[in-house]
PDB file of C-alpha atoms in Angstrom:
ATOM      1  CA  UNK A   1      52.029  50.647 -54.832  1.00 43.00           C
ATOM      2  CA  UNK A   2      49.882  50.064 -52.248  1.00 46.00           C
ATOM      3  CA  UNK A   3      45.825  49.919 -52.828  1.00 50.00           C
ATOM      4  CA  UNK A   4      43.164  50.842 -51.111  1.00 46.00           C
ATOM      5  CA  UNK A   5      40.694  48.697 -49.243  1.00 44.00           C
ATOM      6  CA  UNK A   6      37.825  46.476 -51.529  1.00 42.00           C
ATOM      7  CA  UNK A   7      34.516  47.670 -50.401  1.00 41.00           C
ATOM      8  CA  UNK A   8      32.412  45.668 -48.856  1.00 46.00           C
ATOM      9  CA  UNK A   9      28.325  44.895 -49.775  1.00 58.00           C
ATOM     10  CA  UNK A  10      27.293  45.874 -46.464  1.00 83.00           C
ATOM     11  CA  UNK A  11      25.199  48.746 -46.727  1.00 92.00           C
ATOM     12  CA  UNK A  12      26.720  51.374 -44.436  1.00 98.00           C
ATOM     13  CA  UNK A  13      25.033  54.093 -42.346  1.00 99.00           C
ATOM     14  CA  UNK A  14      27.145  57.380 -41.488  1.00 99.00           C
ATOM     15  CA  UNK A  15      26.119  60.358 -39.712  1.00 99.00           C
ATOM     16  CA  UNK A  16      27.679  63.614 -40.552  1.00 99.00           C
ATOM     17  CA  UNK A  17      28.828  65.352 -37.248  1.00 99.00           C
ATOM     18  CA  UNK A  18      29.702  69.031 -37.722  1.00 98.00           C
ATOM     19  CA  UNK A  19      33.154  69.639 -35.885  1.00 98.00           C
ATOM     20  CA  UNK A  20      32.438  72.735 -33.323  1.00 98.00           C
ATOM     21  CA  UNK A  21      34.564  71.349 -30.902  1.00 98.00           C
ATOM     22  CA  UNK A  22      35.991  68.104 -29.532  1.00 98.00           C
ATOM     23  CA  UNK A  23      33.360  68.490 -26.699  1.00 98.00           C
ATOM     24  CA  UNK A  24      30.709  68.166 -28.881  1.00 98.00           C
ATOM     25  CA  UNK A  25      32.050  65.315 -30.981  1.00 98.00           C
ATOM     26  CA  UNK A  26      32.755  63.560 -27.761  1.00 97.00           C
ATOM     27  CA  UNK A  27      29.263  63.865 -26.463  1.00 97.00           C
ATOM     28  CA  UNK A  28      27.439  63.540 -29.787  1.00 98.00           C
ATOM     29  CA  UNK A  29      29.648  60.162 -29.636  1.00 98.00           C
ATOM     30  CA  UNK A  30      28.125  59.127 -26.920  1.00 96.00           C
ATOM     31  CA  UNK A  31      24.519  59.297 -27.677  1.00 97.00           C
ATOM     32  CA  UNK A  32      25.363  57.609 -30.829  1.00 98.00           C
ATOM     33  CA  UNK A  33      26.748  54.875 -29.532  1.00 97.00           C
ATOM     34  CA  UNK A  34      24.170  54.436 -27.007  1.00 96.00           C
ATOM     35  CA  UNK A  35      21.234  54.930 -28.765  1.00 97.00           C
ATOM     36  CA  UNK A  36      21.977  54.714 -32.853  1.00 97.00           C
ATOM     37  CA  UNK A  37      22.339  50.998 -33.365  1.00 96.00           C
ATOM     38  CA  UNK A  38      22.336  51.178 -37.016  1.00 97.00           C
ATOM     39  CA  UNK A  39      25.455  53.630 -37.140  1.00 98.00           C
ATOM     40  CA  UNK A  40      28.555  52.146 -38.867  1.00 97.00           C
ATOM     41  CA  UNK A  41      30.374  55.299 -39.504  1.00 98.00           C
ATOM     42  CA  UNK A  42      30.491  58.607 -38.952  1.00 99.00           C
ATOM     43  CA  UNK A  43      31.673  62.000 -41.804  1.00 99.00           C
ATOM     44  CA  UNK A  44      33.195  65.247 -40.922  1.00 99.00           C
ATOM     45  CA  UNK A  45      33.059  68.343 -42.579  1.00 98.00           C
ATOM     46  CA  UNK A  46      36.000  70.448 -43.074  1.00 98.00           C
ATOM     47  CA  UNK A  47      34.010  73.959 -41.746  1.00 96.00           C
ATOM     48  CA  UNK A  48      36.306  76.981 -41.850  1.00 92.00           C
ATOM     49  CA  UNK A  49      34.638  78.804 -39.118  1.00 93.00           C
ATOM     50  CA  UNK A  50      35.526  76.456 -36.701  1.00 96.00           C
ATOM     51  CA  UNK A  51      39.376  75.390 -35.480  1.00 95.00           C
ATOM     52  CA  UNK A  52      38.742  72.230 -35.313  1.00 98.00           C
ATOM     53  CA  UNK A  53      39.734  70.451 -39.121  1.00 98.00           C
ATOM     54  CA  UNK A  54      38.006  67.676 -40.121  1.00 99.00           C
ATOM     55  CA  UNK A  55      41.147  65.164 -40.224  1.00 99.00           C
ATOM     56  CA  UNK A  56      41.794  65.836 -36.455  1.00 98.00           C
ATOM     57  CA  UNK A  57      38.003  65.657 -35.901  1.00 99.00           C
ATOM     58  CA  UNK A  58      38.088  62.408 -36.818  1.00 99.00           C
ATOM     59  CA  UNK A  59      40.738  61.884 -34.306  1.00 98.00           C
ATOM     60  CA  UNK A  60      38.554  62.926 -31.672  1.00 98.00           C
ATOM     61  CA  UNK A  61      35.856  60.553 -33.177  1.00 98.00           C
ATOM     62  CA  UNK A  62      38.117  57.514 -32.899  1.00 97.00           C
ATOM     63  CA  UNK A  63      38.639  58.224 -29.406  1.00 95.00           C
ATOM     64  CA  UNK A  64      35.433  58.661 -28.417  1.00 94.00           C
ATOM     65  CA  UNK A  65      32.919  56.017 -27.423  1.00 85.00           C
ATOM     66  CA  UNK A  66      32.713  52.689 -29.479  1.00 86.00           C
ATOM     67  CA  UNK A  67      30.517  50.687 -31.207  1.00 89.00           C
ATOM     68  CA  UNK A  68      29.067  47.712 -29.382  1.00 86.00           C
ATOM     69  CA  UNK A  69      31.929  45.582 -30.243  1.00 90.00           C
ATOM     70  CA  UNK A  70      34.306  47.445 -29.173  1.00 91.00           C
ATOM     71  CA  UNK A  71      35.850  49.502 -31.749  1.00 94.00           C
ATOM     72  CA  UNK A  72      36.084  52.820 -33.348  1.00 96.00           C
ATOM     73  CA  UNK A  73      33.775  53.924 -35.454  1.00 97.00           C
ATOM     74  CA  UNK A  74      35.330  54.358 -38.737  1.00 98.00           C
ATOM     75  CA  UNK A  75      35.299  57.734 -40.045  1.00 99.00           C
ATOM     76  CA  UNK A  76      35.558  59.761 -43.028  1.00 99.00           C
ATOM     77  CA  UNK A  77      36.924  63.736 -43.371  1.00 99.00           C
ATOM     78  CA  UNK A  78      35.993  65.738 -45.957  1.00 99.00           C
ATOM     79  CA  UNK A  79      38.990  67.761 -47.318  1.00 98.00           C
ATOM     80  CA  UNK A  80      38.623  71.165 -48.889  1.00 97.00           C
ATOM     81  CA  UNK A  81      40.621  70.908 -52.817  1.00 97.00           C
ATOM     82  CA  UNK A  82      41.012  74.678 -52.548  1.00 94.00           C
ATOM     83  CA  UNK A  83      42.888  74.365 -49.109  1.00 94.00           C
ATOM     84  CA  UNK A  84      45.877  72.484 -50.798  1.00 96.00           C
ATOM     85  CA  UNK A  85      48.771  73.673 -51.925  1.00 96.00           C
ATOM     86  CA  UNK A  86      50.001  72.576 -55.238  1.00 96.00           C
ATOM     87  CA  UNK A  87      53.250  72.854 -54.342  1.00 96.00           C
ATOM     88  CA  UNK A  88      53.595  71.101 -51.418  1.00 97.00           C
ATOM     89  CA  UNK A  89      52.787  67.777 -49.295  1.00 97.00           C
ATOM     90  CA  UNK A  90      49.440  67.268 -48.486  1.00 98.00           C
ATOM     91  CA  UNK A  91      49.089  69.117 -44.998  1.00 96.00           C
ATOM     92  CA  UNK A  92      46.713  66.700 -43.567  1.00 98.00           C
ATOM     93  CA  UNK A  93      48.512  63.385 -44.820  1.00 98.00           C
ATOM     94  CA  UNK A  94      50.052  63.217 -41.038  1.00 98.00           C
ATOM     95  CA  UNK A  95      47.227  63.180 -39.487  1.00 98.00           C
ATOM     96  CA  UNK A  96      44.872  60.503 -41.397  1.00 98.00           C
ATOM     97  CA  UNK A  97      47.702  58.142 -40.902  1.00 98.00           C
ATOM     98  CA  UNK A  98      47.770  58.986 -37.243  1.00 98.00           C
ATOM     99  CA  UNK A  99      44.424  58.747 -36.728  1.00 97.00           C
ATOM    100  CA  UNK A 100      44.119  55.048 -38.803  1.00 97.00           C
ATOM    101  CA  UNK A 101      41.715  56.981 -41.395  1.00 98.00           C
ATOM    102  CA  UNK A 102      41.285  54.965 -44.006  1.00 99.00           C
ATOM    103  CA  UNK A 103      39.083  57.078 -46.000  1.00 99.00           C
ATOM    104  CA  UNK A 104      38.278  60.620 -47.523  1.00 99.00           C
ATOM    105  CA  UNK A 105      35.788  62.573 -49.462  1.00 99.00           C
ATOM    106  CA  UNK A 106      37.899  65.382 -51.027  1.00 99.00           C
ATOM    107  CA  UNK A 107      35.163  68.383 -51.919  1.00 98.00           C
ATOM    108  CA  UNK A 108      35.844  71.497 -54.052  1.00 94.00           C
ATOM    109  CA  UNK A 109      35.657  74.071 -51.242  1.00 84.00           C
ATOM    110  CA  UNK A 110      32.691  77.016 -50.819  1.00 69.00           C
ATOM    111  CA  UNK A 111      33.168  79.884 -53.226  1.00 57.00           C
ATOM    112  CA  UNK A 112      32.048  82.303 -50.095  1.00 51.00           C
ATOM    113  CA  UNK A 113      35.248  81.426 -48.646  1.00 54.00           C
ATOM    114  CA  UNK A 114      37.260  82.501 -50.866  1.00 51.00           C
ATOM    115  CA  UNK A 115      36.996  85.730 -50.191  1.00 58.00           C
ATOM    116  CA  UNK A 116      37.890  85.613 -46.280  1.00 65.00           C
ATOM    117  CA  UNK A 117      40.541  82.387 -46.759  1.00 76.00           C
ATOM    118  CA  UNK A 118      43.807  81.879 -48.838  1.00 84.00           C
ATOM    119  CA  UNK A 119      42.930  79.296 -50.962  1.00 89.00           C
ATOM    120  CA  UNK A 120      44.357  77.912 -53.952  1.00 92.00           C
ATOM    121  CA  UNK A 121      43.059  77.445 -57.997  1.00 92.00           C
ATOM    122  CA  UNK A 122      43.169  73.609 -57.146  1.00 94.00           C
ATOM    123  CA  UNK A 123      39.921  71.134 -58.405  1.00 95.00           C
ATOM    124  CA  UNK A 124      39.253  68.185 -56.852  1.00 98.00           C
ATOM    125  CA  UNK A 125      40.709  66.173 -59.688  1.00 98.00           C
ATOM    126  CA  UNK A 126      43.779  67.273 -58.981  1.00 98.00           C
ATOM    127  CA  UNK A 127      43.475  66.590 -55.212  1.00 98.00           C
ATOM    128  CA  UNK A 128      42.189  63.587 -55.445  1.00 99.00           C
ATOM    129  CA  UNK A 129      45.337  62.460 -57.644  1.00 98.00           C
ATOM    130  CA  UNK A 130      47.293  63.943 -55.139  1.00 98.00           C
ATOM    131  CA  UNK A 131      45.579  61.431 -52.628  1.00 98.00           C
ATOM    132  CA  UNK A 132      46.244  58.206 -55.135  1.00 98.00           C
ATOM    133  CA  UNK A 133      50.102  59.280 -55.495  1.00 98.00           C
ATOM    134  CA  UNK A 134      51.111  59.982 -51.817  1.00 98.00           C
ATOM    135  CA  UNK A 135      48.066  58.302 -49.628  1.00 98.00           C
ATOM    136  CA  UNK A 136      47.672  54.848 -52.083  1.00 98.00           C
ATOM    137  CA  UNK A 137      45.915  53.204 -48.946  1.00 98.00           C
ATOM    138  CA  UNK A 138      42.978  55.534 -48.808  1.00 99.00           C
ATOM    139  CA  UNK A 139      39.954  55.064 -50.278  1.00 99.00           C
ATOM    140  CA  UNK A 140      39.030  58.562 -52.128  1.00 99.00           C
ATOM    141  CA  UNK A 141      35.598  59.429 -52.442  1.00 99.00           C
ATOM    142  CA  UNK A 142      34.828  62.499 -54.726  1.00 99.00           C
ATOM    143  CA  UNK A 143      31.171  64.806 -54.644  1.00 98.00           C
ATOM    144  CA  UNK A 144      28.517  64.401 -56.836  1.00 98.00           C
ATOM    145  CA  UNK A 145      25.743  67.111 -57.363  1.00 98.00           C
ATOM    146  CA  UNK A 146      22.486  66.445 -58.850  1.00 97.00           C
ATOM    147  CA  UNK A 147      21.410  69.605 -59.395  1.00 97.00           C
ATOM    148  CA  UNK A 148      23.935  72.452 -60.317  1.00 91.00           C
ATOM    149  CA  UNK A 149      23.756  71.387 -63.962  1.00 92.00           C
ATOM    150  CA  UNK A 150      22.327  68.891 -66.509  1.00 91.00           C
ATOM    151  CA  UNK A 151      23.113  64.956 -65.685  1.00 95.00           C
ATOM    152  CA  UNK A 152      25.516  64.545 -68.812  1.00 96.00           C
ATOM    153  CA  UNK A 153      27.569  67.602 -67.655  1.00 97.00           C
ATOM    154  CA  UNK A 154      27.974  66.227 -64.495  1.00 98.00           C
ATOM    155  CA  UNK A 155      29.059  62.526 -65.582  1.00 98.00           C
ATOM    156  CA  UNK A 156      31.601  64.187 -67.879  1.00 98.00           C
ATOM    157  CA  UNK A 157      32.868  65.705 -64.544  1.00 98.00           C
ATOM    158  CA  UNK A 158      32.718  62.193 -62.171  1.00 98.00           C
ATOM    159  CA  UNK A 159      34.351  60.319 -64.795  1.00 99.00           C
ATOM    160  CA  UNK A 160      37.619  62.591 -64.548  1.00 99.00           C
ATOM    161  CA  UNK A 161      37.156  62.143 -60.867  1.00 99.00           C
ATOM    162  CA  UNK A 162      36.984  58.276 -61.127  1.00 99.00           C
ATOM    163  CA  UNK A 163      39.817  58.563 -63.874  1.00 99.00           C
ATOM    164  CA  UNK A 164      41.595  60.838 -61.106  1.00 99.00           C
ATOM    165  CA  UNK A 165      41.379  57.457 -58.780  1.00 99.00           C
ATOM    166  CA  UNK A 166      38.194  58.089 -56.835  1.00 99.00           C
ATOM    167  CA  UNK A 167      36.458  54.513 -55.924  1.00 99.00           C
ATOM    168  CA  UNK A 168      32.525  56.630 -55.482  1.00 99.00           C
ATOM    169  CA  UNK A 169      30.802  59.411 -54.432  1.00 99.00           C
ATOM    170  CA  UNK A 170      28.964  61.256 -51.514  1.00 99.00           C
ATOM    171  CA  UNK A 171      25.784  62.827 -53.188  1.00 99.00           C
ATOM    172  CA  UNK A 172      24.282  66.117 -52.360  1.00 98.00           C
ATOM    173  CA  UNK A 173      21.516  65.226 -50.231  1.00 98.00           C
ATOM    174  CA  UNK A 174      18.250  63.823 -51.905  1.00 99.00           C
ATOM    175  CA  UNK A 175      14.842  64.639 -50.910  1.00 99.00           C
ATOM    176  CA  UNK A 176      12.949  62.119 -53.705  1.00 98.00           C
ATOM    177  CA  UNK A 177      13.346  58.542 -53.646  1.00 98.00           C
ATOM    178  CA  UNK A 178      12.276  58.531 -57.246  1.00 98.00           C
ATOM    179  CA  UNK A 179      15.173  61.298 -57.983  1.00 98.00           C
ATOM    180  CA  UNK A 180      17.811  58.913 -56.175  1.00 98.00           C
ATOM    181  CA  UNK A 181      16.784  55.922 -58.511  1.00 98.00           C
ATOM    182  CA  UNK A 182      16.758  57.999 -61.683  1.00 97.00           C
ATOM    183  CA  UNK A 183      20.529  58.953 -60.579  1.00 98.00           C
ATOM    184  CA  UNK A 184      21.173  55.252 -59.810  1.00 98.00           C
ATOM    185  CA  UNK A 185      20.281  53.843 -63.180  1.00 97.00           C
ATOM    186  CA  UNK A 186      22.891  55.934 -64.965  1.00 97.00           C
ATOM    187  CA  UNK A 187      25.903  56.585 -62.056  1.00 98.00           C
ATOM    188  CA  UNK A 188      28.502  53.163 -62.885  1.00 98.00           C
ATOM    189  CA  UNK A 189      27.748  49.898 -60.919  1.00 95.00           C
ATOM    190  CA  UNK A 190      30.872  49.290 -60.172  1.00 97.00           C
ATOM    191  CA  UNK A 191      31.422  52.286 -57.761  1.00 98.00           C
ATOM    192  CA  UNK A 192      30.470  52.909 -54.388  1.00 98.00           C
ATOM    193  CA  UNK A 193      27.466  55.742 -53.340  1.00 99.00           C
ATOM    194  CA  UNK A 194      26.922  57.415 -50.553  1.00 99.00           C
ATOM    195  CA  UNK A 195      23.703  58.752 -50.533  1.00 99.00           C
ATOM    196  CA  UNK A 196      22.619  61.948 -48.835  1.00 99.00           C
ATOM    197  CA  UNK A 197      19.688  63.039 -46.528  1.00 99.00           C
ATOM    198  CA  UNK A 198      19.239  66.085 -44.233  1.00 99.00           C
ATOM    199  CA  UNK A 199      16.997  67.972 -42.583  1.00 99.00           C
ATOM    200  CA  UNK A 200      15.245  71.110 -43.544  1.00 98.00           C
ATOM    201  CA  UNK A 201      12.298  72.594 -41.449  1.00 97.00           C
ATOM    202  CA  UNK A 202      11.927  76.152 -42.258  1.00 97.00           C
ATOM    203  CA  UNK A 203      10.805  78.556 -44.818  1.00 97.00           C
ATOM    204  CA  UNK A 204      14.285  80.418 -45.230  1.00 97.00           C
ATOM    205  CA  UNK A 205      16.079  76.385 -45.302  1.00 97.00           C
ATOM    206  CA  UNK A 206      13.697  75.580 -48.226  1.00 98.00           C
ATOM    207  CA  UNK A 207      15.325  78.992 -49.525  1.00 98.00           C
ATOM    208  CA  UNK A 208      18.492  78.491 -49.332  1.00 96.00           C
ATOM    209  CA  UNK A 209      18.597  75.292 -51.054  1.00 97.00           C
ATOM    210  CA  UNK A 210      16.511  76.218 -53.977  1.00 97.00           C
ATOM    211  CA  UNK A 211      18.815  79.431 -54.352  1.00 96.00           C
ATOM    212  CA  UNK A 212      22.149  78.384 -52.922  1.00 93.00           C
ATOM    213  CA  UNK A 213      22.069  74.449 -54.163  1.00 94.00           C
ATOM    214  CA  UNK A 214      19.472  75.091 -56.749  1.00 96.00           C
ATOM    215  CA  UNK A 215      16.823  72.342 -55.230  1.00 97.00           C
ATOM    216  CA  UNK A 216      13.677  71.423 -56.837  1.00 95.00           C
ATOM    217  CA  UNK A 217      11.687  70.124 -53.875  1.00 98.00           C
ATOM    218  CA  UNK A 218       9.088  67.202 -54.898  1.00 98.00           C
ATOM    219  CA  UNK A 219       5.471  67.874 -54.275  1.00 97.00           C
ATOM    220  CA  UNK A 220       4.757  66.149 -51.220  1.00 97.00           C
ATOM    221  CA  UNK A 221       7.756  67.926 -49.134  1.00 98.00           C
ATOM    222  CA  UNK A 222       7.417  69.143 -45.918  1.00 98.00           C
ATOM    223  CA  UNK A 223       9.432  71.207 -43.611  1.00 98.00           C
ATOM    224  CA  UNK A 224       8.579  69.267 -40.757  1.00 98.00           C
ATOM    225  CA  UNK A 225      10.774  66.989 -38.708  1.00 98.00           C
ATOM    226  CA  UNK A 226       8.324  64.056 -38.963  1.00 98.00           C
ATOM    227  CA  UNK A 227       8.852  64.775 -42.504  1.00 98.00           C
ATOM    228  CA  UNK A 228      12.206  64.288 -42.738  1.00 98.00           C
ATOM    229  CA  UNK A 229      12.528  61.455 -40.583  1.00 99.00           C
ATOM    230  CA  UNK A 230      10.074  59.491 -42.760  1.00 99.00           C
ATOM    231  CA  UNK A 231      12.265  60.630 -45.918  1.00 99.00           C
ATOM    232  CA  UNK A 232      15.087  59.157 -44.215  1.00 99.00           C
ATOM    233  CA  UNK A 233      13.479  55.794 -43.268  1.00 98.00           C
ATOM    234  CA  UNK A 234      12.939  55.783 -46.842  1.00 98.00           C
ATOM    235  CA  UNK A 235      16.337  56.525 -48.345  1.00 99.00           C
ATOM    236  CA  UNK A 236      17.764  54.252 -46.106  1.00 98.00           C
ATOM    237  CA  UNK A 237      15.882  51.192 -47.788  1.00 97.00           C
ATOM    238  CA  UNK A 238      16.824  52.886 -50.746  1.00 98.00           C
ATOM    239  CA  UNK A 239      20.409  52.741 -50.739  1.00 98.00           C
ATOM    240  CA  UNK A 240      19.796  49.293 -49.062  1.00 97.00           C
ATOM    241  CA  UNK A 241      18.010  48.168 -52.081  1.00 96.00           C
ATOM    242  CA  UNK A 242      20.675  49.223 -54.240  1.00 96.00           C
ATOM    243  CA  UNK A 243      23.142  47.696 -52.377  1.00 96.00           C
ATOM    244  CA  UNK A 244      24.791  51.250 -52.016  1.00 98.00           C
ATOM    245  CA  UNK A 245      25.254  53.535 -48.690  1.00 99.00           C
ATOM    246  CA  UNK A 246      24.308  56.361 -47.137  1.00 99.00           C
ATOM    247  CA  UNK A 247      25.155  59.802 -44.858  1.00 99.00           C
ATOM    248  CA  UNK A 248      22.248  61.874 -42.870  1.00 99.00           C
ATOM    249  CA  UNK A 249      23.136  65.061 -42.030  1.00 99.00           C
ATOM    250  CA  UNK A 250      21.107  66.296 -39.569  1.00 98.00           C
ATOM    251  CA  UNK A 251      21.151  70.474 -39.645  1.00 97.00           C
ATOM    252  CA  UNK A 252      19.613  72.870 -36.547  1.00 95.00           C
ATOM    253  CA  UNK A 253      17.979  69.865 -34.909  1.00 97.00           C
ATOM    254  CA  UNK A 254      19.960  67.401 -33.003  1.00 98.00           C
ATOM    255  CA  UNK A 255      21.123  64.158 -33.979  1.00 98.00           C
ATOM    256  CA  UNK A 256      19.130  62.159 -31.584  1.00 98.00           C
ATOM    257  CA  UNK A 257      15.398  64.308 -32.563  1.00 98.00           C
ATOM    258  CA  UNK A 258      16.514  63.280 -36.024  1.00 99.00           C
ATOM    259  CA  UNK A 259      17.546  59.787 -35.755  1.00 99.00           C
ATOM    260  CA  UNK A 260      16.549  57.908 -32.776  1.00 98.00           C
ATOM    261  CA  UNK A 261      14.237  55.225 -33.988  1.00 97.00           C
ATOM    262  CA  UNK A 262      15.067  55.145 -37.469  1.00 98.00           C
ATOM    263  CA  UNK A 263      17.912  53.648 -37.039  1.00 95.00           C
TER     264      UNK A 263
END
């Protein structure tokens, strides 16, 4: 069987891109390239409410302009467990092999979409075995929440995911430094982490993630863009420090007001 990749001790920086069309991706692309020195990589959503899927996303990514030596970014589509059909191949196997993708996060899916999607009573344990068995080259990476229940309960649930054949984790995003390190002291040391950061400058954003992702904001959080850009300086030397990774995600500002000299 074949295996997947060894990680490397690099730390590596991705930016999540949200697929609205190839146009987008293709000119978000370009300002990364030119201007985002400290981009290795780049993740894709799978968002239902647009056409494009993440897998073929990331075929527009590949395409689009390089690094500075040269080549393609690499990339990394999330894939949607309830989207997959237990009884047959995986639908987007075709195109990650097309597109030289040589990784995946594989999430559970959005409970709001179940009611306007067909989806299927699949967890991401199961897809990510799927992944092992008929995509052995990829690298699987499986979600990690720190916040939708206690730490133990949520161990119990990465180490079926790791027994499943996933190689690390993409965190919810973090907003304490201090939080990230408590989570790094008891996640395994022999997996890889990518870390998350994003951006949240209102009132009814501060909102949603205490109600929707059940947040506890620290203290000295701010809404503010200067805020967040700080945050991410710091989680960036964080992950660095650990020897781990991380993903920004920058949401209702652009990638470049986000970004552009902090990395």
């Amino acid at each position: 069987m074949t295996t997947p990749q060894p990680r490397t001790a690099e730390t590596r920086i991705s930016v999540e891109l949200v697929p609205r069309s190839a146009e987008s991706l293709t000119a978000e692309m370009a300002e990364i390239a030119q201007r985002l020195p400290g981009v290795t990589t780049i993740n894709v959503p799978d968002l239902l409410k647009f056409p494009l899927r993440s897998w073929d996303a990331c075929g527009v990514v590949r395409g689009a302009p390089a690094r500075a030596d040269g080549t393609a970014y690499p990339v990394i589509p999330h894939v949607r467990a309830a989207d997959v059909d237990p009884d047959a191949p995986l639908p987007m196997a075709e195109a990650i092999r097309a597109h030289g993708i040589t990784e995946v996060l594989v999430v559970s899916g959005d409970d709001a979409d179940y009611f306007t999607h067909h989806t299927y009573p699949v967890d991401a344990v199961d897809v990510i075995r799927r992944f092992r068995a008929e995509l052995p080259e990829v690298r699987v990476y499986a979600g990690l929440d720190p916040y939708r229940s206690g730490i133990a309960t949520e161990m119990r649930y990465l180490e079926r995911k790791l027994s499943a054949g996933a190689v690390g984790v993409f965190t919810q995003p973090f907003f304490d430094t201090s939080y990230m390190a408590t989570w790094g002291r008891v996640l395994p040391s022999d997996i890889e982490v990518w870390w998350g950061a994003t951006t949240v400058t209102t009132q009814a954003s501060i909102g949603y993630w205490r109600r929707r992702n059940l947040v506890a904001f620290p203290r000295d959080f701010e809404p503010t863009l200067a805020w967040q850009r700080d945050y991410a300086r710091r989680a960036i030397d964080a992950a660095g420090e650990q020897g781990q990774n991380i993903y920004l995600m920058p949401v209702r500002t652009s990638v470049l007001d986000y970004l552009e000299g902090v990395i």
